[in-house]
């Protein structure tokens, strides 16, 4: 055999043996890949696993991604696809001028009504939820705006790959597309929204490179600032109580080729025009508004956050708090500096103190880029907050005793768990905290406090206080009795404590020889109801 | 263990081939048995037990047939062997479907019945190794081969790993002749590696890149238009060919690395001028097996029947009947669903038609004293067109998600419509378009043409060719590692 023909077997087995030896020595790959889920671990050897082939499969799967050279082979594959086939790995597509787009979002946009996430009725129901949230904020003296941000494929439609462009030309403007249905639903339901699309398209006409980075998924902070400035200008007359700053560019750098958090997949190539993260645009503001702003949003919100809080002590608002999906919180204020608290993806709104953060703000913003996943997250957000608001304040006539202790409007101190008939006081002093809507306070001061209760045995005498004001003394017997107490003072506030102090009659049923219950019980409260007086 | 999996490529292949290459001749077959068992073990110990049990039965039946003197005894043992192997195949592959159809019939008659039976997992390559075992015991019965008294050799034949999963189906006589005294020359090693790399590239760079196009068309067959339907089936023709022939190339390449010359399984089938020729070029080993073990015995049996002898054209009738049975078996072999039986009947119809047509043409030419085998240009074009029609529409039956879906797909192909508009363009990625192009080009015998060029004799050109193959291997390996797992299509059989 000629030497020329020896190249192949030598190279072939040389390559394979190198991998085998390095695998055998468990040499780890040096350069990790970006945004890749960790390789699954090998499972323990079990008889069942061997019998069914499950262990063998697990081992093969684990090895598939965990051998020396794996990452460089992946990079080689990605580079080949990028350089020769003009394609990107994962869910990314590459269009003209090396512009990268997120595939799923782009597909959804170009397919128009064929990619609709729901029906007109679905979007109408969503808009109603948003409107309910907006109204609840208004009652609490807060303003709201729903920001719509265009996806990159909307701004740079002409740079999409040829097949996406052809489809977009035909379907993207469908009246039944997600975007069109959402706008219609918002308009029909009176939702306060602002659509940045026309602002960013105008910006692109002026300078096509500054709206989205070529290799970025997010709009640039510069583009965000242009959109925000326009939005603040439009909102100012409608929100006269708020003070809006004007965002000014301090320094503008070329952000065309950067790798932002969503396009790190481009780091899994050897050579792209996506470089390392460069210096970015910095901002100043005409003044720092005294207002506090809360933003619930998507990853685009990070750019919004960046252009509203340029550096410690340099901010557009006195306080700006950004919560991204249900995962992270970034709190920026003029005096404290930017602090970021990161939570796991299984965070609950309670863990994130979502409601408290919203209630501290003067202006609440929600940002939406067109994406099904984000819409679903936002649906959860509005559902949660609307339920919170529905339960934030006590509703007149409701029985406080049977309300769940987890609700924001009520909490119990020194009461046992609710039973079907009511709750026992734990000892001689117990209280109930109840929040009233500010507009209800005055009426409740002219209203009635109705108590239904009983003793363990005999007569129980108890003093009733509202916010440390003595209301009256009540007596209960061992059968349920209802007593109404007028509230004729200025005792009631937004945040109230109704206290019960037993002077005589508290005892243990066990000691009294009545049952096995050894607890020391005060009054057994069947109902506590506040009703308002005449206006 | 897939041939394109990392475990196979970096552990199993180099260890098995190099140990075999450097081992002394007397240990080579033992090593091969060991690695074949280890290969099959990787699918699961339960499957290995089934393979070993089947191999033991086939070996034992062979021994028995060799020992028994009387024909009746030999026939009885053959019958036991056939019942056993077909029974095992039936249990794993067809019983669940048979029960389903049975219950449907019972329900149709107004009765109710439940049978508690869940479909068992299909042992890897059972259709292929069962046919190998059947061919062994039948060849022993027919005295075409000597009885093998060495279980190790028998086991090696049944379980030889390059071909156990998807073939090619090899006759024992061909295999046995290569067992002893075989040499693994550098030439064989070279050509084996070359073939293996080409097979990898066919599977990973062409076939797998068409998956999304095919899946889009067939999974949405009720909602797609005419253009994507045609593109979908054309993509499927390429995907199936390059996936299966790619696997076959890898199997033949591996065989060559171990010093075996395995039979070719594909010979540019889409260039066929007739349906019969297509099946002589597509999955050749299966076609030959069915010819030798179903068609020929059936023909011989039918020829002796009175009702055949009394017919107007006994040879033609015998031929058609034997063809019918053969295609029923072919259809069922591919799967238990009705669509596979329909696929077999589809091909039966076309091949039977060709038989009749060719007989009439022969008769006409004889009468006119024209050359018997020479068709006119128009006839050739017509024959090619008919063959392509049969292939294109026949493969819809094969791939569709059921018989009804296949009929719906045909309707979409034949009536101009576009309910999905041009949204299907999304699946035409650059990878898919390149795969289409390469697929169409390599449907033609480019490789043999290239190898015959004089320039390939020069060492410089050979060196460049080798380097290109190495690059192709690295690229295919990168595809295998990066693109996720796509199983070989014929693995399900």
XYZ file of C-alpha atoms in Angstrom, chain A residues 1-13 15-17 19-21 23 47 49-57 59-60 63-65 67-71 73-78 80-81 84-87 94 107 110-111 114 162-164 166-168 170-171, chain B residues 4-7 9-11 13-15 17-18 41-47 49 186-187 189-190 193-194 196-197 205 209 257 418-434 459 462-463 466-467 469-470 473-475 477-483:
130
model
C 0.000 0.000 0.000
C 1.327 3.422 -0.913
C 2.324 5.943 1.714
C -0.367 8.249 0.400
C -2.998 5.679 1.271
C -1.573 5.254 4.755
C -2.629 8.796 5.615
C -6.218 7.765 6.062
C -5.919 4.845 8.486
C -3.219 6.594 10.485
C -5.217 9.802 10.777
C -8.502 7.987 11.396
C -7.276 5.795 14.217
C -7.895 10.820 16.018
C -10.055 8.147 17.607
C -7.305 6.837 19.871
C -10.067 10.832 22.076
C -10.081 7.405 23.710
C -6.931 8.019 25.733
C -11.439 10.028 27.752
C -29.297 -5.124 37.425
C -30.621 -0.995 34.252
C -28.382 -3.553 32.607
C -31.289 -5.838 31.816
C -33.385 -3.198 30.118
C -30.448 -1.367 28.563
C -31.273 1.767 30.553
C -27.855 1.955 32.182
C -26.152 1.535 28.840
C -28.272 4.299 27.352
C -23.858 5.969 29.979
C -23.889 6.646 26.264
C -20.445 10.242 27.346
C -22.009 11.949 24.328
C -21.404 15.336 25.941
C -15.403 13.777 26.732
C -12.309 15.794 26.037
C -12.672 17.514 22.694
C -16.445 17.653 22.804
C -16.565 21.419 23.120
C -15.991 19.654 18.053
C -19.153 21.604 18.827
C -17.339 24.854 18.060
C -16.020 23.387 14.823
C -19.541 22.316 13.856
C -20.967 25.720 14.736
C -18.767 25.297 9.777
C -22.487 26.023 9.887
C -20.151 27.754 5.118
C -23.888 27.279 5.536
C -24.631 30.704 7.004
C -26.618 29.237 9.853
C -28.714 34.693 10.687
C -41.195 32.617 13.173
C -43.535 36.410 10.172
C -46.289 33.783 10.239
C -50.859 31.341 11.681
C -34.895 35.083 2.255
C -37.535 32.552 3.322
C -38.529 34.523 6.435
C -41.020 36.092 1.803
C -43.332 34.833 4.524
C -43.290 38.153 6.391
C -47.349 37.857 3.032
C -48.466 37.308 6.611
C -22.576 7.411 14.915
C -22.649 7.573 18.700
C -19.632 8.886 20.567
C -19.258 5.695 22.564
C -16.673 5.980 17.630
C -14.151 6.660 20.339
C -14.317 3.468 22.393
C -14.594 0.975 17.068
C -10.874 1.631 17.649
C -10.624 -1.024 20.362
C -10.763 -3.039 15.048
C -7.227 -2.527 16.294
C -25.331 -6.255 25.186
C -25.279 -2.493 24.894
C -28.882 -2.611 23.729
C -29.834 -4.437 26.913
C -29.143 -7.764 28.551
C -32.721 -8.900 27.893
C -32.264 -8.436 24.169
C -30.611 -13.215 25.985
C -3.878 -2.505 4.531
C -5.945 -2.162 1.404
C -8.426 -1.382 6.149
C -8.126 1.668 3.916
C -12.342 3.327 6.655
C -13.142 5.129 3.418
C -17.247 4.026 6.840
C -16.577 7.741 6.539
C -24.669 15.505 6.479
C -30.581 17.458 7.500
C -11.877 -3.478 8.579
C -51.907 25.794 -0.526
C -53.778 25.915 2.788
C -50.539 26.591 4.640
C -49.498 29.258 2.181
C -45.751 29.588 2.016
C -45.081 29.020 5.712
C -43.448 25.709 4.815
C -40.507 27.712 3.461
C -39.310 27.952 7.076
C -38.087 24.367 6.981
C -35.936 25.049 3.908
C -32.824 25.973 5.832
C -29.495 26.217 4.086
C -28.546 22.857 5.580
C -31.646 21.315 4.057
C -31.064 22.915 0.674
C -27.437 21.756 0.605
C -0.052 9.432 -5.344
C -4.539 9.938 -3.528
C -2.936 11.879 -0.684
C -7.165 10.860 1.906
C -6.830 14.261 3.546
C -11.686 12.022 3.755
C -10.097 12.838 7.109
C -14.655 12.375 9.006
C -13.958 15.194 11.444
C -16.907 17.124 10.044
C -17.955 13.451 13.827
C -18.710 17.072 14.696
C -22.207 16.611 13.302
C -22.637 13.444 15.349
C -21.606 15.215 18.536
C -23.442 18.472 18.019
C -26.648 17.856 16.205
